[in-house]
């Protein structure tokens, strides 16, 4: 299986980051970003992130495979029904893509095609279960496949979301449907990480803590207002406000979160939004 | 009941631009209750049309515009006025409008946009709770429909966008899954105790058709 899965299963600390495919056909900038991500273990390729239409992550993931990277293909349930999802997954396997992150997906209301029809024919749990079926050579309608794919599947978790018990119930379902790892939403509050890991740690499924680089106060306010499930607390807003170089303060905050991850989780998922050049600093111990 | 909203007058004006005379049809059921096609609205529309220089050849309010045969019969009673009109303007849901368009060769326009099957909270306040999906899950979800009341129609719990128990799409609204969770706290575990399979959308085959089995109807307890 993938290097990423081997490392996770060996219990070593794993680092992932992410690339958004271009809004267009030229992949040069995306591949340049990937070059800066040589130091991480795997690269998530987002799927019409924030419900904004971009190049298919399947295409960019394949290009990354060709260049020797290890992509984690993100697949959301927002834009495709179960037929299209399975069909893309068979294609992904044929193209050498081994890692998947299976997600529900942001609602189209948040994106650039607000008039599009939200699909959500499956939810993330059903998609995870569907992938188990494909790996066993059976599609979701019970038909036999001529050959079966092999994937290392992960899912998302939202440690900051309340009520927590309800979040845990969903995580349990995802684990029962074969989630091999979790990548979390950005969490900015250490006690949230601690209490989350106290419960989820018992399941022995590796958790990669979401760490988001706050570049300035404006970005933090935008996240609070616009991004579902992400809340930057007041004390961090104040830290960003009170310094001459908010970006450097953001790096410092991210470093602190990486240290929580090293202590409490099994890996870290970095969201740096164009400042991938700062990742070595964020990871410096 | 079917909840509709009126098309805006500018749009309606554009639709009517090639027509001089209009026959108006309203509906005494849902369209009256949600105030898009009752007597009051038909009258207001007539005034608006006449102010705009059009003739209104006549109007009628059907008891239930969705009743195909009755709509046809009523329309025949107004044959002369209908004949005189260039166009029929129907102020009812799309079902009602199609009862009318099925029984006349005249062009039929609809003056409302049907929205959803709605419950009435109080007058003027309507809530969508059922989307007629054909594969009801209420028995497992404590009588709260996630297909309709979860913005994404998820069947296995909330999405990651839930914030303080509220929906990512509408912060005013409590997350459907939080409601289901609390409702089931004192009941059986229902939907949380197992993986809910993907919905059978073949039950929602379009166009919908349903034939009541007359035999079982006559002997309901057999």
Short mmCIF file of C-alpha atoms in Angstrom, two decimals:
data_model
loop_
_atom_site.label_atom_id
_atom_site.label_comp_id
_atom_site.label_asym_id
_atom_site.label_seq_id
_atom_site.Cartn_x
_atom_site.Cartn_y
_atom_site.Cartn_z
CA UNK A 1 0.00 0.00 0.00
CA UNK A 2 0.92 3.68 0.02
CA UNK A 3 3.91 5.10 1.84
CA UNK A 4 1.49 7.33 3.73
CA UNK A 5 -0.50 4.36 5.03
CA UNK A 6 2.64 2.41 5.93
CA UNK A 7 3.98 5.30 7.97
CA UNK A 8 0.66 5.86 9.76
CA UNK A 9 0.24 2.19 10.52
CA UNK A 10 3.80 2.01 11.80
CA UNK A 11 2.77 4.61 14.38
CA UNK A 12 5.08 7.35 13.08
CA UNK A 13 4.06 11.01 13.14
CA UNK A 14 2.63 11.91 9.75
CA UNK A 15 2.46 15.29 8.03
CA UNK A 16 0.04 16.20 5.26
CA UNK A 17 -0.71 19.44 3.49
CA UNK A 18 -3.09 20.41 0.73
CA UNK A 19 -3.28 21.82 -2.78
CA UNK A 20 -6.35 23.21 -4.51
CA UNK A 21 -6.52 22.40 -8.25
CA UNK A 22 -6.41 25.48 -10.50
CA UNK A 23 -9.41 27.46 -11.67
CA UNK A 24 -8.37 26.77 -15.24
CA UNK A 25 -6.31 24.27 -17.18
CA UNK A 26 -2.75 25.32 -16.38
CA UNK A 27 -1.31 23.18 -13.58
CA UNK A 28 2.08 24.85 -13.42
CA UNK A 29 1.38 26.81 -10.23
CA UNK A 30 -0.14 23.76 -8.53
CA UNK A 31 2.91 21.67 -9.38
CA UNK A 32 5.18 24.45 -8.13
CA UNK A 33 3.27 24.35 -4.83
CA UNK A 34 3.70 20.58 -4.77
CA UNK A 35 7.45 21.10 -5.15
CA UNK A 36 7.37 23.09 -1.90
CA UNK A 37 5.53 20.18 -0.29
CA UNK A 38 8.26 17.59 -0.94
CA UNK A 39 8.87 17.56 2.80
CA UNK A 40 5.38 16.34 3.74
CA UNK A 41 4.22 12.72 3.61
CA UNK A 42 1.13 13.18 1.46
CA UNK A 43 -0.75 15.97 -0.28
CA UNK A 44 -4.52 16.36 -0.09
CA UNK A 45 -6.03 17.49 -3.37
CA UNK A 46 -9.24 19.34 -2.64
CA UNK A 47 -12.53 18.69 -4.42
CA UNK A 48 -14.21 21.95 -5.50
CA UNK A 49 -13.23 23.30 -2.10
CA UNK A 50 -15.63 25.72 -0.49
CA UNK A 51 -18.07 24.71 -3.25
CA UNK A 52 -16.07 26.74 -5.81
CA UNK A 53 -15.70 25.08 -9.20
CA UNK A 54 -12.12 24.13 -10.10
CA UNK A 55 -10.25 21.47 -12.06
CA UNK A 56 -11.06 17.88 -11.12
CA UNK A 57 -8.86 16.75 -8.23
CA UNK A 58 -8.68 13.36 -9.94
CA UNK A 59 -6.73 14.93 -12.82
CA UNK A 60 -4.34 16.84 -10.56
CA UNK A 61 -3.85 13.80 -8.32
CA UNK A 62 -2.77 11.77 -11.32
CA UNK A 63 -0.31 14.50 -12.34
CA UNK A 64 1.09 14.42 -8.81
CA UNK A 65 1.50 10.64 -8.97
CA UNK A 66 3.44 11.06 -12.22
CA UNK A 67 5.76 13.51 -10.48
CA UNK A 68 6.40 11.11 -7.63
CA UNK A 69 4.17 12.67 -4.99
CA UNK A 70 1.66 10.84 -2.86
CA UNK A 71 -1.76 12.47 -3.19
CA UNK A 72 -4.78 12.02 -0.95
CA UNK A 73 -7.72 12.44 -3.31
CA UNK A 74 -10.57 14.29 -1.61
CA UNK A 75 -13.99 13.13 -2.74
CA UNK A 76 -17.15 14.92 -1.68
CA UNK A 77 -20.78 13.85 -2.01
CA UNK A 78 -21.94 17.31 -3.05
CA UNK A 79 -21.55 17.15 -6.81
CA UNK A 80 -21.97 13.53 -7.87
CA UNK A 81 -24.47 10.76 -7.29
CA UNK A 82 -23.44 7.26 -6.29
CA UNK A 83 -22.92 6.19 -9.88
CA UNK A 84 -20.54 9.05 -10.70
CA UNK A 85 -18.68 8.65 -7.40
CA UNK A 86 -18.03 4.94 -7.90
CA UNK A 87 -17.08 5.50 -11.49
CA UNK A 88 -14.54 8.18 -10.51
CA UNK A 89 -13.16 5.94 -7.77
CA UNK A 90 -12.55 3.07 -10.20
CA UNK A 91 -10.82 5.60 -12.43
CA UNK A 92 -8.73 6.89 -9.52
CA UNK A 93 -7.53 3.39 -8.76
CA UNK A 94 -6.62 2.77 -12.41
CA UNK A 95 -4.63 6.03 -12.32
CA UNK A 96 -2.56 4.89 -9.36
CA UNK A 97 -4.27 6.93 -6.65
CA UNK A 98 -4.29 5.02 -3.39
CA UNK A 99 -5.33 7.44 -0.63
CA UNK A 100 -8.81 8.88 -0.29
CA UNK A 101 -10.40 11.40 2.02
CA UNK A 102 -14.16 10.91 1.82
CA UNK A 103 -16.25 13.92 2.76
CA UNK A 104 -19.79 15.19 2.76
CA UNK A 105 -18.75 18.50 1.17
CA UNK A 106 -19.66 22.13 1.79
CA UNK A 107 -23.11 23.21 0.70
CA UNK A 108 -23.19 24.99 -2.71
CA UNK A 109 -24.58 28.03 -0.93
CA UNK A 110 -21.01 28.87 0.19
CA UNK A 111 -19.43 28.70 -3.23
CA UNK A 112 -19.36 30.31 -6.65
CA UNK A 113 -22.19 28.25 -8.18
CA UNK A 114 -24.94 28.98 -5.70
CA UNK A 115 -27.66 28.03 -8.19
CA UNK A 116 -26.33 24.50 -8.72
CA UNK A 117 -28.30 21.54 -7.45
CA UNK A 118 -26.79 20.00 -4.32
CA UNK A 119 -26.54 16.25 -4.91
CA UNK A 120 -25.79 14.53 -1.57
CA UNK A 121 -27.15 11.25 -2.95
CA UNK A 122 -24.80 9.63 -0.40
CA UNK A 123 -23.42 10.91 2.86
CA UNK A 124 -19.79 10.41 3.88
CA UNK A 125 -20.63 7.29 5.92
CA UNK A 126 -22.43 5.66 3.01
CA UNK A 127 -19.58 6.58 0.68
CA UNK A 128 -17.05 4.98 3.03
CA UNK A 129 -19.19 1.86 3.09
CA UNK A 130 -19.50 1.96 -0.68
CA UNK A 131 -15.71 1.98 -0.98
CA UNK A 132 -15.47 -1.15 1.20
CA UNK A 133 -17.85 -2.78 -1.26
CA UNK A 134 -15.78 -1.74 -4.26
CA UNK A 135 -12.65 -3.11 -2.58
CA UNK A 136 -14.53 -6.39 -2.13
CA UNK A 137 -15.37 -6.36 -5.82
CA UNK A 138 -19.05 -5.38 -5.42
CA UNK A 139 -20.59 -2.08 -6.46
CA UNK A 140 -23.33 -0.29 -4.53
CA UNK A 141 -26.07 -1.97 -6.54
CA UNK A 142 -24.65 -5.39 -5.70
CA UNK A 143 -23.05 -6.05 -9.08
CA UNK A 144 -19.72 -7.81 -9.34
CA UNK A 145 -16.70 -5.83 -10.56
CA UNK A 146 -14.32 -7.39 -13.08
CA UNK A 147 -11.47 -6.14 -10.91
CA UNK A 148 -11.45 -4.42 -7.56
CA UNK A 149 -9.63 -1.24 -6.47
CA UNK A 150 -7.47 -0.94 -3.35
CA UNK A 151 -7.60 2.24 -1.32
CA UNK A 152 -6.48 3.67 1.99
CA UNK A 153 -9.53 5.64 3.08
CA UNK A 154 -9.78 8.44 5.58
CA UNK A 155 -12.53 10.73 6.78
CA UNK A 156 -12.97 14.13 8.33
CA UNK A 157 -13.69 15.02 11.93
CA UNK A 158 -14.73 18.30 13.51
CA UNK A 159 -13.40 18.39 17.09
CA UNK A 160 -14.67 21.92 17.68
CA UNK A 161 -18.27 21.14 16.70
CA UNK A 162 -20.93 20.91 19.37
CA UNK A 163 -22.69 18.88 20.65
CA UNK A 164 -19.61 16.70 20.96
CA UNK A 165 -21.53 13.44 21.68
CA UNK A 166 -23.21 13.75 18.32
CA UNK A 167 -19.87 14.31 16.58
CA UNK A 168 -18.57 11.16 18.28
CA UNK A 169 -21.55 9.10 17.12
CA UNK A 170 -20.79 10.06 13.54
CA UNK A 171 -17.09 9.29 13.99
CA UNK A 172 -18.03 5.84 15.31
CA UNK A 173 -20.07 5.22 12.18
CA UNK A 174 -17.16 6.29 10.01
CA UNK A 175 -14.82 3.92 11.83
CA UNK A 176 -17.34 1.11 11.44
CA UNK A 177 -17.32 1.84 7.73
CA UNK A 178 -13.58 1.48 7.40
CA UNK A 179 -12.12 4.95 8.01
CA UNK A 180 -8.39 4.30 8.48
CA UNK A 181 -7.50 7.81 9.58
CA UNK A 182 -9.07 11.16 10.38
CA UNK A 183 -8.01 14.60 9.28
CA UNK A 184 -9.63 17.25 11.42
CA UNK A 185 -10.92 20.73 10.86
CA UNK A 186 -8.65 23.41 12.22
CA UNK A 187 -8.79 23.52 16.02
CA UNK A 188 -7.38 26.54 17.84
CA UNK A 189 -8.15 25.62 21.41
CA UNK A 190 -5.94 23.08 23.16
CA UNK A 191 -8.57 21.79 25.65
CA UNK A 192 -10.76 20.92 22.64
CA UNK A 193 -7.97 18.79 21.19
CA UNK A 194 -7.34 17.17 24.57
CA UNK A 195 -10.96 16.23 25.26
CA UNK A 196 -11.48 15.10 21.68
CA UNK A 197 -8.46 12.81 21.77
CA UNK A 198 -9.49 11.50 25.19
CA UNK A 199 -12.53 9.95 23.52
CA UNK A 200 -11.43 9.32 19.96
CA UNK A 201 -7.99 8.10 21.04
CA UNK A 202 -9.70 4.98 22.38
CA UNK A 203 -10.63 3.86 18.89
CA UNK A 204 -6.96 3.54 17.84
CA UNK A 205 -7.64 5.21 14.52
CA UNK A 206 -4.91 7.79 13.78
CA UNK A 207 -5.95 11.43 13.95
CA UNK A 208 -4.16 14.15 11.96
CA UNK A 209 -4.83 17.46 13.64
CA UNK A 210 -5.88 20.26 11.31
CA UNK A 211 -3.50 23.22 11.65
CA UNK A 212 -4.38 26.36 9.78
CA UNK A 213 -1.95 29.21 9.20
CA UNK A 214 -3.57 32.46 10.29
CA UNK A 215 -2.02 35.16 8.13
CA UNK A 216 -3.66 38.19 9.74
CA UNK A 217 -6.67 39.34 11.73
CA UNK A 218 -8.76 39.86 8.63
CA UNK A 219 -8.34 36.23 7.62
CA UNK A 220 -9.25 35.08 11.14
CA UNK A 221 -12.40 37.19 11.07
CA UNK A 222 -13.28 35.82 7.64
CA UNK A 223 -12.90 32.25 8.91
CA UNK A 224 -15.14 32.99 11.87
CA UNK A 225 -17.82 34.53 9.70
CA UNK A 226 -17.70 32.36 6.59
CA UNK A 227 -16.15 28.95 7.16
CA UNK A 228 -18.43 26.34 8.72
CA UNK A 229 -16.92 24.62 11.74
CA UNK A 230 -13.88 26.90 12.13
CA UNK A 231 -13.72 29.32 15.09
CA UNK A 232 -10.65 31.41 15.91
CA UNK A 233 -10.83 32.34 19.61
CA UNK A 234 -10.57 35.91 20.84
CA UNK A 235 -7.15 35.52 22.47
CA UNK A 236 -5.61 34.53 19.12
CA UNK A 237 -7.31 37.44 17.35
CA UNK A 238 -5.73 39.71 19.95
CA UNK A 239 -2.30 38.15 19.45
CA UNK A 240 -2.53 38.78 15.70
CA UNK A 241 -3.67 42.34 16.27
CA UNK A 242 -1.00 43.27 18.74
CA UNK A 243 2.09 42.58 16.61
CA UNK A 244 3.92 44.30 13.73
CA UNK A 245 4.27 41.06 11.75
CA UNK A 246 0.98 39.13 12.03
CA UNK A 247 2.15 36.48 9.57
CA UNK A 248 5.11 35.62 11.80
CA UNK A 249 2.73 35.50 14.77
CA UNK A 250 0.50 33.18 12.72
CA UNK A 251 3.47 30.89 12.10
CA UNK A 252 4.18 30.91 15.84
CA UNK A 253 0.54 29.99 16.60
CA UNK A 254 0.66 27.19 14.03
CA UNK A 255 3.89 25.89 15.61
CA UNK A 256 2.16 25.69 18.97
CA UNK A 257 -0.64 23.68 17.40
CA UNK A 258 1.81 21.34 15.72
CA UNK A 259 3.33 20.77 19.15
CA UNK A 260 -0.11 19.81 20.51
CA UNK A 261 -0.44 17.38 17.62
CA UNK A 262 2.96 15.85 18.34
CA UNK A 263 1.89 15.36 21.93
CA UNK A 264 -1.72 14.26 21.52
CA UNK A 265 -2.35 13.10 17.93
CA UNK A 266 -0.74 10.87 15.33
CA UNK A 267 -0.06 13.53 12.73
CA UNK A 268 -0.83 16.97 11.48
CA UNK A 269 -2.68 18.32 8.44
CA UNK A 270 -1.40 21.75 7.40
CA UNK A 271 -3.55 24.32 5.66
CA UNK A 272 -1.26 27.17 4.58
CA UNK A 273 -3.18 28.77 1.67
CA UNK A 274 -0.37 29.84 -0.63
CA UNK A 275 2.33 30.15 2.05
CA UNK A 276 3.65 26.62 1.68
CA UNK A 277 7.13 28.18 1.87
CA UNK A 278 6.51 28.67 5.61
CA UNK A 279 5.87 24.98 6.30
CA UNK A 280 9.49 24.23 7.34
CA UNK A 281 9.21 27.02 9.93
CA UNK A 282 5.85 25.73 11.16
CA UNK A 283 7.27 22.23 11.56
CA UNK A 284 10.52 23.34 13.25
CA UNK A 285 10.60 21.81 16.75
CA UNK B 1 -50.40 22.11 1.91
CA UNK B 2 -48.51 23.49 -1.08
CA UNK B 3 -46.69 26.72 -0.26
CA UNK B 4 -46.15 29.12 -3.15
CA UNK B 5 -44.94 32.67 -3.55
CA UNK B 6 -46.14 35.17 -6.14
CA UNK B 7 -43.93 35.90 -9.14
CA UNK B 8 -42.81 39.49 -9.07
CA UNK B 9 -44.92 41.90 -11.08
CA UNK B 10 -42.07 42.87 -13.39
CA UNK B 11 -41.57 39.25 -14.39
CA UNK B 12 -45.29 38.83 -14.85
CA UNK B 13 -45.45 41.98 -16.99
CA UNK B 14 -42.73 40.52 -19.20
CA UNK B 15 -44.63 37.21 -19.55
CA UNK B 16 -47.82 39.05 -20.49
CA UNK B 17 -46.28 41.52 -22.92
CA UNK B 18 -47.85 39.98 -26.03
CA UNK B 19 -51.32 39.53 -24.57
CA UNK B 20 -54.17 42.07 -24.45
CA UNK B 21 -56.89 40.18 -22.59
CA UNK B 22 -56.64 37.81 -19.66
CA UNK B 23 -58.87 35.26 -17.91
CA UNK B 24 -57.86 34.79 -14.27
CA UNK B 25 -57.98 31.53 -12.32
CA UNK B 26 -57.46 31.27 -8.56
CA UNK B 27 -57.63 28.34 -6.15
CA UNK B 28 -59.64 28.09 -2.95
CA UNK B 29 -57.27 25.67 -1.23
CA UNK B 30 -53.55 26.10 -0.57
CA UNK B 31 -53.19 29.18 -2.78
CA UNK B 32 -55.87 30.94 -0.76
CA UNK B 33 -54.32 30.03 2.60
CA UNK B 34 -50.83 31.17 1.62
CA UNK B 35 -52.29 34.23 -0.02
CA UNK B 36 -51.14 33.87 -3.60
CA UNK B 37 -54.32 32.88 -5.42
CA UNK B 38 -57.41 33.44 -3.31
CA UNK B 39 -60.22 35.88 -3.99
CA UNK B 40 -58.23 38.80 -2.63
CA UNK B 41 -55.18 38.13 -4.80
CA UNK B 42 -57.24 37.42 -7.91
CA UNK B 43 -58.99 40.73 -7.42
CA UNK B 44 -55.72 42.60 -6.83
CA UNK B 45 -54.24 41.01 -9.94
CA UNK B 46 -57.31 42.01 -11.96
CA UNK B 47 -56.90 45.63 -10.81
CA UNK B 48 -53.21 45.58 -11.66
CA UNK B 49 -53.91 44.13 -15.12
CA UNK B 50 -56.59 46.73 -15.85
CA UNK B 51 -54.39 49.57 -14.65
CA UNK B 52 -51.80 48.28 -17.11
CA UNK B 53 -54.34 48.65 -19.93
CA UNK B 54 -55.37 45.01 -20.29
CA UNK B 55 -58.89 43.60 -20.37
CA UNK B 56 -59.84 40.98 -17.83
CA UNK B 57 -62.53 38.91 -19.53
CA UNK B 58 -63.47 37.14 -16.30
CA UNK B 59 -62.21 35.16 -13.36
CA UNK B 60 -62.99 32.09 -11.27
CA UNK B 61 -61.75 30.55 -8.04
CA UNK B 62 -61.68 26.77 -8.17
CA UNK B 63 -62.28 24.88 -4.92
CA UNK B 64 -59.20 22.78 -5.63
CA UNK B 65 -57.32 23.62 -8.80
CA UNK B 66 -55.44 20.29 -8.55
CA UNK B 67 -58.66 18.34 -9.21
CA UNK B 68 -58.34 17.78 -12.97
CA UNK B 69 -61.94 16.82 -13.80
CA UNK B 70 -63.50 19.52 -11.67
CA UNK B 71 -61.19 22.17 -13.09
CA UNK B 72 -62.24 21.14 -16.60
CA UNK B 73 -65.93 21.27 -15.68
CA UNK B 74 -65.63 24.71 -14.10
CA UNK B 75 -63.66 26.04 -17.01
CA UNK B 76 -66.48 24.93 -19.37
CA UNK B 77 -68.93 26.99 -17.35
CA UNK B 78 -66.89 30.08 -18.18
CA UNK B 79 -66.41 29.09 -21.82
CA UNK B 80 -67.37 32.45 -23.35
CA UNK B 81 -65.10 34.50 -21.11
CA UNK B 82 -62.24 32.07 -21.65
CA UNK B 83 -62.78 32.21 -25.42
CA UNK B 84 -62.62 35.99 -25.33
CA UNK B 85 -59.21 35.99 -23.56
CA UNK B 86 -55.79 35.79 -25.25
CA UNK B 87 -54.33 34.02 -22.25
CA UNK B 88 -55.25 32.36 -18.94
CA UNK B 89 -53.31 33.46 -15.87
CA UNK B 90 -53.43 30.88 -13.07
CA UNK B 91 -52.67 31.84 -9.48
CA UNK B 92 -52.18 28.39 -7.97
CA UNK B 93 -49.41 25.84 -7.58
CA UNK B 94 -47.97 24.09 -10.63
CA UNK B 95 -50.34 21.18 -10.16
CA UNK B 96 -53.33 23.51 -10.38
CA UNK B 97 -51.88 25.34 -13.35
CA UNK B 98 -51.56 22.03 -15.18
CA UNK B 99 -55.13 21.00 -14.49
CA UNK B 100 -56.02 24.15 -16.42
CA UNK B 101 -53.45 23.83 -19.19
CA UNK B 102 -54.69 20.26 -19.76
CA UNK B 103 -58.18 21.43 -20.69
CA UNK B 104 -57.77 24.45 -22.92
CA UNK B 105 -55.95 25.23 -26.14
CA UNK B 106 -55.34 28.79 -24.97
CA UNK B 107 -51.93 29.70 -23.62
CA UNK B 108 -51.80 29.25 -19.84
CA UNK B 109 -49.40 31.25 -17.67
CA UNK B 110 -48.77 30.77 -13.99
CA UNK B 111 -48.36 33.76 -11.73
CA UNK B 112 -46.79 31.97 -8.77
CA UNK B 113 -43.70 29.92 -7.94
CA UNK B 114 -44.55 26.78 -5.95
CA UNK B 115 -42.04 26.25 -3.14
CA UNK B 116 -42.73 23.19 -0.99
CA UNK B 117 -45.14 20.97 0.86
CA UNK B 118 -45.55 22.94 4.05
CA UNK B 119 -46.79 22.73 7.58
CA UNK B 120 -48.50 25.80 8.97
CA UNK B 121 -46.95 27.13 12.19
CA UNK B 122 -49.36 30.04 12.36
CA UNK B 123 -50.93 32.21 9.73
CA UNK B 124 -48.25 33.31 7.28
CA UNK B 125 -45.53 31.10 8.76
CA UNK B 126 -44.87 27.88 6.88
CA UNK B 127 -42.27 25.19 7.42
CA UNK B 128 -41.09 22.40 5.17
CA UNK B 129 -40.95 19.12 7.04
CA UNK B 130 -41.61 16.47 4.38
CA UNK B 131 -40.28 16.34 0.83
CA UNK B 132 -42.40 13.41 -0.37
CA UNK B 133 -39.26 11.35 -1.07
CA UNK B 134 -41.10 8.05 -1.36
CA UNK B 135 -38.83 6.20 1.12
CA UNK B 136 -39.80 7.45 4.58
CA UNK B 137 -37.22 7.29 7.37
CA UNK B 138 -39.32 8.94 10.13
CA UNK B 139 -39.70 5.67 12.06
CA UNK B 140 -35.97 5.65 12.72
CA UNK B 141 -35.40 9.33 13.35
CA UNK B 142 -37.80 10.11 16.16
CA UNK B 143 -40.32 11.53 13.73
CA UNK B 144 -38.01 14.27 12.40
CA UNK B 145 -37.15 14.10 8.72
CA UNK B 146 -33.45 14.64 7.91
CA UNK B 147 -34.08 14.26 4.19
CA UNK B 148 -35.99 17.54 4.38
CA UNK B 149 -34.77 19.38 7.45
CA UNK B 150 -31.03 18.70 7.07
CA UNK B 151 -29.76 21.10 4.38
CA UNK B 152 -27.81 18.23 2.82
CA UNK B 153 -30.37 15.49 3.48
CA UNK B 154 -27.78 13.41 5.36
CA UNK B 155 -28.92 10.10 6.85
CA UNK B 156 -26.15 9.16 9.27
CA UNK B 157 -25.63 12.20 11.45
CA UNK B 158 -24.57 15.83 11.16
CA UNK B 159 -21.96 17.24 8.80
CA UNK B 160 -18.81 18.98 9.98
CA UNK B 161 -20.44 22.36 9.51
CA UNK B 162 -22.64 22.03 12.58
CA UNK B 163 -21.80 24.92 14.90
CA UNK B 164 -23.12 25.14 18.44
CA UNK B 165 -25.92 22.87 17.37
CA UNK B 166 -26.88 25.04 14.42
CA UNK B 167 -26.92 24.47 10.67
CA UNK B 168 -24.00 25.74 8.54
CA UNK B 169 -26.38 26.83 5.83
CA UNK B 170 -28.80 28.72 8.07
CA UNK B 171 -27.37 29.77 11.43
CA UNK B 172 -30.85 30.62 12.67
CA UNK B 173 -31.90 27.03 12.31
CA UNK B 174 -31.10 24.26 14.75
CA UNK B 175 -29.23 21.36 13.10
CA UNK B 176 -31.77 18.66 12.20
CA UNK B 177 -29.42 16.05 13.65
CA UNK B 178 -29.26 17.81 16.99
CA UNK B 179 -33.06 17.73 17.12
CA UNK B 180 -33.10 14.05 16.18
CA UNK B 181 -30.41 13.32 18.76
CA UNK B 182 -32.32 15.00 21.57
CA UNK B 183 -35.64 13.46 20.50
CA UNK B 184 -34.11 9.98 20.57
CA UNK B 185 -32.34 10.43 23.91
CA UNK B 186 -35.35 9.07 25.74
CA UNK B 187 -36.41 6.66 23.03
CA UNK B 188 -34.75 3.71 21.32
CA UNK B 189 -31.45 4.47 19.65
CA UNK B 190 -32.97 4.38 16.17
CA UNK B 191 -30.82 5.88 13.50
CA UNK B 192 -27.68 6.16 15.67
CA UNK B 193 -27.37 2.45 16.34
CA UNK B 194 -26.70 1.37 12.78
CA UNK B 195 -25.53 2.55 9.36
CA UNK B 196 -28.46 3.91 7.39
CA UNK B 197 -28.24 2.66 3.83
CA UNK B 198 -28.43 5.08 0.88
CA UNK B 199 -31.95 6.08 -0.02
CA UNK B 200 -33.90 4.24 -2.66
CA UNK B 201 -34.55 7.09 -5.07
CA UNK B 202 -36.27 4.71 -7.49
CA UNK B 203 -39.29 5.19 -5.19
CA UNK B 204 -39.28 8.78 -6.39
CA UNK B 205 -39.67 7.81 -10.03
CA UNK B 206 -40.72 10.75 -12.18
CA UNK B 207 -43.41 11.46 -13.14
CA UNK B 208 -45.04 10.15 -9.97
CA UNK B 209 -48.08 7.94 -10.36
CA UNK B 210 -50.17 6.22 -7.74
CA UNK B 211 -53.20 4.02 -8.18
CA UNK B 212 -55.25 3.28 -5.11
CA UNK B 213 -55.98 -0.41 -4.89
CA UNK B 214 -59.78 -0.30 -4.80
CA UNK B 215 -60.13 -3.72 -3.23
CA UNK B 216 -58.00 -2.92 -0.18
CA UNK B 217 -59.67 0.45 -0.02
CA UNK B 218 -63.07 -1.22 0.28
CA UNK B 219 -61.85 -3.67 2.94
CA UNK B 220 -59.21 -1.71 4.82
CA UNK B 221 -58.84 -4.13 7.75
CA UNK B 222 -58.25 -7.30 5.79
#
